[in-house]
Every structure is written in C-alpha cells, then in structure tokens.
Amino acid sequence: MEDPLVAPHGIEKIIEAFGDIREHIGPDGKLAASWQMNYLASATLPFPLRLAWDPSRTITQMTCHRRMTSAFTRVFSTIQEQGLQTSVTSFGGCFAFRPQRTGYKLSAHSWGIAIDLNTESNPQGSAGTMDAAVIDIFRSAGFAWGGEWEGKTRDPMHFQFCTGY
C-alpha cells in the first residue's frame, strides 16, 4: 500500500512521489508511451465539464497521474456537493507533456498533477475571476493556486499538486 499522498515540494520530491519522467523522454525530446501506460489513469468527474478548446464538447473523465485520481475526484465531488459546479465553466487540461509557458522546465502538467480551469476568464498574467470557494476547495486538498504567483507567471486558471517548482 502506498503512503498517503502529500503535495511534494521541489523537483526531487515530485520525482519521489510521482516518478522520474526524465527517464521516459527520448533523444528526440518526446515522451515515450511507457510513461502514459505506467503512470497515467482516468479520473471520473461527478459532473460534465466543457472543453476550453472545443466548447461544443464536454467531458466526464480526465487523464491525470494514477496517484491523483482520488484527489481530483474528491475535489470535484466537493465542488458539486457545495453547489459550485457552475463556477467551473471549462476544463483546460490536466496531463500535457510540455515545458512551462513562462520557463524552460517541464510543466507540472507533464506529470498529470496540475489542472487548468476557466481558461477563458483566467488568462496567465491576470488576476482572473476564479471563485474563491473553488480555490479554497483545491487548497484544502493540497493544491497550490497559480493566481497567487507574481508577475508574468501569475496563472489564475492553474492548480498544481506541488510547491517549490
């Protein structure tokens, strides 16, 4: 049985908790299918979310790190239980192998431990309009909120299950 999941601080603790993704990056810079097969899983959402990049579609499952499925399911169940599902207007993604938009390091999305929500009203660098109650639910589950970051890295659509990275 795995230890209880606590949000890691720094790259070494992220790797300890979620695996060393660097071992799955080929010489061409692409992520090997082995990462997705061994580390990712689907989390079922209790209510449908509209896709940010295709508003005509909704999802009821999302791909994340296999150790995060329960955490994401609990967060969205709590959002629903508190009647806040209308405050989550779109799903902008969870797992995405890519660098940070304002840096060179891999994004926390590469591990499937971050999520973007309400992208249309929470662009990077802005204060955004994320509902404070939704932010509190994510925080209570151990997530850091990108809306607290400073300057060009401020990212109010972004929640990640790690700090110091």
PDB file of C-alpha atoms in Angstrom:
ATOM      1  CA  MET A   1       0.000   0.000   0.000  1.00  0.00           C
ATOM      2  CA  GLU A   2       1.291   3.452  -0.941  1.00  0.00           C
ATOM      3  CA  ASP A   3       1.883   6.164   1.633  1.00  0.00           C
ATOM      4  CA  PRO A   4      -0.788   8.862   1.866  1.00  0.00           C
ATOM      5  CA  LEU A   5      -0.301  11.461  -0.841  1.00  0.00           C
ATOM      6  CA  VAL A   6       1.062  14.809   0.333  1.00  0.00           C
ATOM      7  CA  ALA A   7       1.851  17.639  -2.088  1.00  0.00           C
ATOM      8  CA  PRO A   8       5.602  17.447  -2.718  1.00  0.00           C
ATOM      9  CA  HIS A   9       7.937  20.463  -2.523  1.00  0.00           C
ATOM     10  CA  GLY A  10      10.630  20.732  -5.203  1.00  0.00           C
ATOM     11  CA  ILE A  11      11.634  18.557  -8.127  1.00  0.00           C
ATOM     12  CA  GLU A  12      13.268  15.806  -6.050  1.00  0.00           C
ATOM     13  CA  LYS A  13      10.098  15.272  -4.002  1.00  0.00           C
ATOM     14  CA  ILE A  14       7.929  15.424  -7.155  1.00  0.00           C
ATOM     15  CA  ILE A  15      10.053  12.648  -8.671  1.00  0.00           C
ATOM     16  CA  GLU A  16       9.914  10.670  -5.408  1.00  0.00           C
ATOM     17  CA  ALA A  17       6.109  10.913  -5.302  1.00  0.00           C
ATOM     18  CA  PHE A  18       5.242  10.675  -9.000  1.00  0.00           C
ATOM     19  CA  GLY A  19       8.207   9.106 -10.819  1.00  0.00           C
ATOM     20  CA  ASP A  20      11.121  10.400 -12.851  1.00  0.00           C
ATOM     21  CA  ILE A  21       9.534  11.466 -16.115  1.00  0.00           C
ATOM     22  CA  ARG A  22      13.003  12.334 -17.464  1.00  0.00           C
ATOM     23  CA  GLU A  23      13.719   8.606 -17.780  1.00  0.00           C
ATOM     24  CA  HIS A  24      10.862   8.403 -20.309  1.00  0.00           C
ATOM     25  CA  ILE A  25      11.984  11.240 -22.581  1.00  0.00           C
ATOM     26  CA  GLY A  26      13.666  10.034 -25.757  1.00  0.00           C
ATOM     27  CA  PRO A  27      16.630  11.622 -27.538  1.00  0.00           C
ATOM     28  CA  ASP A  28      14.097  13.350 -29.815  1.00  0.00           C
ATOM     29  CA  GLY A  29      12.618  15.140 -26.778  1.00  0.00           C
ATOM     30  CA  LYS A  30       9.345  13.213 -26.990  1.00  0.00           C
ATOM     31  CA  LEU A  31       7.707  11.353 -24.134  1.00  0.00           C
ATOM     32  CA  ALA A  32       7.699   7.579 -24.508  1.00  0.00           C
ATOM     33  CA  ALA A  33       4.362   5.760 -24.387  1.00  0.00           C
ATOM     34  CA  SER A  34       5.686   3.899 -21.334  1.00  0.00           C
ATOM     35  CA  TRP A  35       5.063   6.996 -19.181  1.00  0.00           C
ATOM     36  CA  GLN A  36       1.402   7.137 -20.089  1.00  0.00           C
ATOM     37  CA  MET A  37       0.930   3.370 -19.722  1.00  0.00           C
ATOM     38  CA  ASN A  38       2.677   3.143 -16.333  1.00  0.00           C
ATOM     39  CA  TYR A  39       1.820   6.431 -14.638  1.00  0.00           C
ATOM     40  CA  LEU A  40      -1.441   7.843 -16.003  1.00  0.00           C
ATOM     41  CA  ALA A  41      -5.073   6.921 -15.382  1.00  0.00           C
ATOM     42  CA  SER A  42      -8.557   8.348 -15.865  1.00  0.00           C
ATOM     43  CA  ALA A  43     -10.342  10.216 -13.106  1.00  0.00           C
ATOM     44  CA  THR A  44     -14.128  10.247 -13.306  1.00  0.00           C
ATOM     45  CA  LEU A  45     -15.760  13.620 -12.797  1.00  0.00           C
ATOM     46  CA  PRO A  46     -19.110  13.861 -10.973  1.00  0.00           C
ATOM     47  CA  PHE A  47     -20.414  16.473 -13.423  1.00  0.00           C
ATOM     48  CA  PRO A  48     -19.567  17.299 -17.046  1.00  0.00           C
ATOM     49  CA  LEU A  49     -17.007  19.978 -17.853  1.00  0.00           C
ATOM     50  CA  ARG A  50     -16.953  21.931 -21.106  1.00  0.00           C
ATOM     51  CA  LEU A  51     -13.675  21.695 -23.033  1.00  0.00           C
ATOM     52  CA  ALA A  52     -11.935  25.072 -23.225  1.00  0.00           C
ATOM     53  CA  TRP A  53     -10.608  24.396 -26.741  1.00  0.00           C
ATOM     54  CA  ASP A  54     -13.910  22.997 -28.065  1.00  0.00           C
ATOM     55  CA  PRO A  55     -16.875  24.480 -26.168  1.00  0.00           C
ATOM     56  CA  SER A  56     -19.292  22.249 -28.108  1.00  0.00           C
ATOM     57  CA  ARG A  57     -17.918  19.208 -26.222  1.00  0.00           C
ATOM     58  CA  THR A  58     -17.955  18.146 -22.589  1.00  0.00           C
ATOM     59  CA  ILE A  59     -16.009  15.528 -20.668  1.00  0.00           C
ATOM     60  CA  THR A  60     -16.809  13.356 -17.660  1.00  0.00           C
ATOM     61  CA  GLN A  61     -13.306  11.855 -17.349  1.00  0.00           C
ATOM     62  CA  MET A  62      -9.836  13.345 -17.427  1.00  0.00           C
ATOM     63  CA  THR A  63      -6.329  11.898 -17.656  1.00  0.00           C
ATOM     64  CA  CYS A  64      -4.039  12.521 -14.704  1.00  0.00           C
ATOM     65  CA  HIS A  65      -1.282  10.786 -12.735  1.00  0.00           C
ATOM     66  CA  ARG A  66      -2.622   7.493 -11.357  1.00  0.00           C
ATOM     67  CA  ARG A  67      -1.846   8.623  -7.792  1.00  0.00           C
ATOM     68  CA  MET A  68      -4.006  11.742  -8.326  1.00  0.00           C
ATOM     69  CA  THR A  69      -7.280  10.154  -9.477  1.00  0.00           C
ATOM     70  CA  SER A  70      -8.767  10.077  -5.957  1.00  0.00           C
ATOM     71  CA  ALA A  71      -7.640  13.631  -5.186  1.00  0.00           C
ATOM     72  CA  PHE A  72      -9.185  15.059  -8.354  1.00  0.00           C
ATOM     73  CA  THR A  73     -12.376  13.032  -7.867  1.00  0.00           C
ATOM     74  CA  ARG A  74     -12.686  14.285  -4.269  1.00  0.00           C
ATOM     75  CA  VAL A  75     -12.104  17.919  -5.284  1.00  0.00           C
ATOM     76  CA  PHE A  76     -14.762  17.843  -7.993  1.00  0.00           C
ATOM     77  CA  SER A  77     -17.190  15.935  -5.748  1.00  0.00           C
ATOM     78  CA  THR A  78     -16.729  18.622  -3.080  1.00  0.00           C
ATOM     79  CA  ILE A  79     -17.309  21.339  -5.687  1.00  0.00           C
ATOM     80  CA  GLN A  80     -20.557  19.599  -6.630  1.00  0.00           C
ATOM     81  CA  GLU A  81     -21.623  18.977  -3.015  1.00  0.00           C
ATOM     82  CA  GLN A  82     -21.173  22.686  -2.274  1.00  0.00           C
ATOM     83  CA  GLY A  83     -23.269  23.627  -5.321  1.00  0.00           C
ATOM     84  CA  LEU A  84     -20.322  25.279  -7.064  1.00  0.00           C
ATOM     85  CA  GLN A  85     -20.261  23.330 -10.333  1.00  0.00           C
ATOM     86  CA  THR A  86     -21.492  26.411 -12.243  1.00  0.00           C
ATOM     87  CA  SER A  87     -18.337  28.190 -11.020  1.00  0.00           C
ATOM     88  CA  VAL A  88     -16.242  25.742 -13.059  1.00  0.00           C
ATOM     89  CA  THR A  89     -17.020  26.876 -16.592  1.00  0.00           C
ATOM     90  CA  SER A  90     -14.375  24.995 -18.585  1.00  0.00           C
ATOM     91  CA  PHE A  91     -11.651  22.346 -18.469  1.00  0.00           C
ATOM     92  CA  GLY A  92      -8.356  23.493 -19.957  1.00  0.00           C
ATOM     93  CA  GLY A  93      -6.407  20.283 -19.390  1.00  0.00           C
ATOM     94  CA  CYS A  94      -4.545  18.182 -16.867  1.00  0.00           C
ATOM     95  CA  PHE A  95      -1.907  15.881 -18.379  1.00  0.00           C
ATOM     96  CA  ALA A  96       0.111  17.598 -21.116  1.00  0.00           C
ATOM     97  CA  PHE A  97       3.782  16.872 -21.730  1.00  0.00           C
ATOM     98  CA  ARG A  98       5.247  20.327 -22.289  1.00  0.00           C
ATOM     99  CA  PRO A  99       7.517  22.984 -20.804  1.00  0.00           C
ATOM    100  CA  GLN A 100       6.181  25.716 -18.564  1.00  0.00           C
ATOM    101  CA  ARG A 101       4.712  28.552 -20.601  1.00  0.00           C
ATOM    102  CA  THR A 102       6.989  31.104 -18.918  1.00  0.00           C
ATOM    103  CA  GLY A 103      10.076  28.972 -18.462  1.00  0.00           C
ATOM    104  CA  TYR A 104      12.164  26.075 -19.648  1.00  0.00           C
ATOM    105  CA  LYS A 105      11.366  23.429 -17.008  1.00  0.00           C
ATOM    106  CA  LEU A 106       8.758  20.772 -17.590  1.00  0.00           C
ATOM    107  CA  SER A 107       5.298  21.904 -16.543  1.00  0.00           C
ATOM    108  CA  ALA A 108       3.613  20.162 -13.599  1.00  0.00           C
ATOM    109  CA  HIS A 109       1.066  19.165 -16.279  1.00  0.00           C
ATOM    110  CA  SER A 110       3.737  16.791 -17.643  1.00  0.00           C
ATOM    111  CA  TRP A 111       3.283  14.583 -14.574  1.00  0.00           C
ATOM    112  CA  GLY A 112      -0.520  14.916 -14.682  1.00  0.00           C
ATOM    113  CA  ILE A 113      -0.553  16.679 -11.299  1.00  0.00           C
ATOM    114  CA  ALA A 114      -1.879  20.072 -12.445  1.00  0.00           C
ATOM    115  CA  ILE A 115      -5.161  21.274 -13.914  1.00  0.00           C
ATOM    116  CA  ASP A 116      -6.311  24.395 -15.749  1.00  0.00           C
ATOM    117  CA  LEU A 117      -9.901  25.575 -15.284  1.00  0.00           C
ATOM    118  CA  ASN A 118     -11.946  28.518 -16.559  1.00  0.00           C
ATOM    119  CA  THR A 119      -9.226  29.431 -19.051  1.00  0.00           C
ATOM    120  CA  GLU A 120     -11.385  31.982 -20.859  1.00  0.00           C
ATOM    121  CA  SER A 121     -11.657  34.274 -17.817  1.00  0.00           C
ATOM    122  CA  ASN A 122      -8.325  33.489 -16.115  1.00  0.00           C
ATOM    123  CA  PRO A 123      -5.517  34.191 -18.599  1.00  0.00           C
ATOM    124  CA  GLN A 124      -1.924  33.995 -17.477  1.00  0.00           C
ATOM    125  CA  GLY A 125      -0.630  37.272 -16.051  1.00  0.00           C
ATOM    126  CA  SER A 126      -4.111  38.430 -14.963  1.00  0.00           C
ATOM    127  CA  ALA A 127      -5.910  38.476 -11.617  1.00  0.00           C
ATOM    128  CA  GLY A 128      -8.614  36.281 -13.138  1.00  0.00           C
ATOM    129  CA  THR A 129     -12.081  35.580 -11.843  1.00  0.00           C
ATOM    130  CA  MET A 130     -11.690  32.200 -10.158  1.00  0.00           C
ATOM    131  CA  ASP A 131     -14.328  31.631  -7.467  1.00  0.00           C
ATOM    132  CA  ALA A 132     -12.728  31.915  -4.010  1.00  0.00           C
ATOM    133  CA  ALA A 133     -14.710  28.904  -2.764  1.00  0.00           C
ATOM    134  CA  VAL A 134     -13.305  26.743  -5.601  1.00  0.00           C
ATOM    135  CA  ILE A 135      -9.792  27.960  -4.765  1.00  0.00           C
ATOM    136  CA  ASP A 136     -10.364  27.012  -1.104  1.00  0.00           C
ATOM    137  CA  ILE A 137     -11.504  23.505  -2.067  1.00  0.00           C
ATOM    138  CA  PHE A 138      -8.358  22.919  -4.120  1.00  0.00           C
ATOM    139  CA  ARG A 139      -6.152  24.374  -1.372  1.00  0.00           C
ATOM    140  CA  SER A 140      -7.736  22.146   1.273  1.00  0.00           C
ATOM    141  CA  ALA A 141      -6.861  19.160  -0.925  1.00  0.00           C
ATOM    142  CA  GLY A 142      -3.188  20.211  -1.014  1.00  0.00           C
ATOM    143  CA  PHE A 143      -3.099  22.117  -4.308  1.00  0.00           C
ATOM    144  CA  ALA A 144      -1.237  25.377  -4.882  1.00  0.00           C
ATOM    145  CA  TRP A 145      -3.090  28.042  -6.875  1.00  0.00           C
ATOM    146  CA  GLY A 146      -1.260  29.842  -9.674  1.00  0.00           C
ATOM    147  CA  GLY A 147      -3.273  33.003  -9.071  1.00  0.00           C
ATOM    148  CA  GLU A 148      -1.001  33.726  -6.103  1.00  0.00           C
ATOM    149  CA  TRP A 149       2.148  33.811  -8.195  1.00  0.00           C
ATOM    150  CA  GLU A 150       3.716  37.143  -9.096  1.00  0.00           C
ATOM    151  CA  GLY A 151       4.195  38.934 -12.409  1.00  0.00           C
ATOM    152  CA  LYS A 152       4.096  37.136 -15.751  1.00  0.00           C
ATOM    153  CA  THR A 153       3.953  33.721 -14.067  1.00  0.00           C
ATOM    154  CA  ARG A 154       0.651  34.556 -12.329  1.00  0.00           C
ATOM    155  CA  ASP A 155      -1.738  31.893 -13.625  1.00  0.00           C
ATOM    156  CA  PRO A 156      -5.228  32.011 -12.075  1.00  0.00           C
ATOM    157  CA  MET A 157      -6.534  29.097 -14.188  1.00  0.00           C
ATOM    158  CA  HIS A 158      -3.843  26.775 -12.774  1.00  0.00           C
ATOM    159  CA  PHE A 159      -3.881  24.455  -9.745  1.00  0.00           C
ATOM    160  CA  GLN A 160      -0.961  22.093  -9.082  1.00  0.00           C
ATOM    161  CA  PHE A 161      -0.329  19.379  -6.530  1.00  0.00           C
ATOM    162  CA  CYS A 162       3.197  20.517  -5.683  1.00  0.00           C
ATOM    163  CA  THR A 163       5.069  23.573  -4.448  1.00  0.00           C
ATOM    164  CA  GLY A 164       8.553  24.910  -4.898  1.00  0.00           C
ATOM    165  CA  TYR A 165       8.675  24.026  -8.564  1.00  0.00           C
TER     166      TYR A 165
END
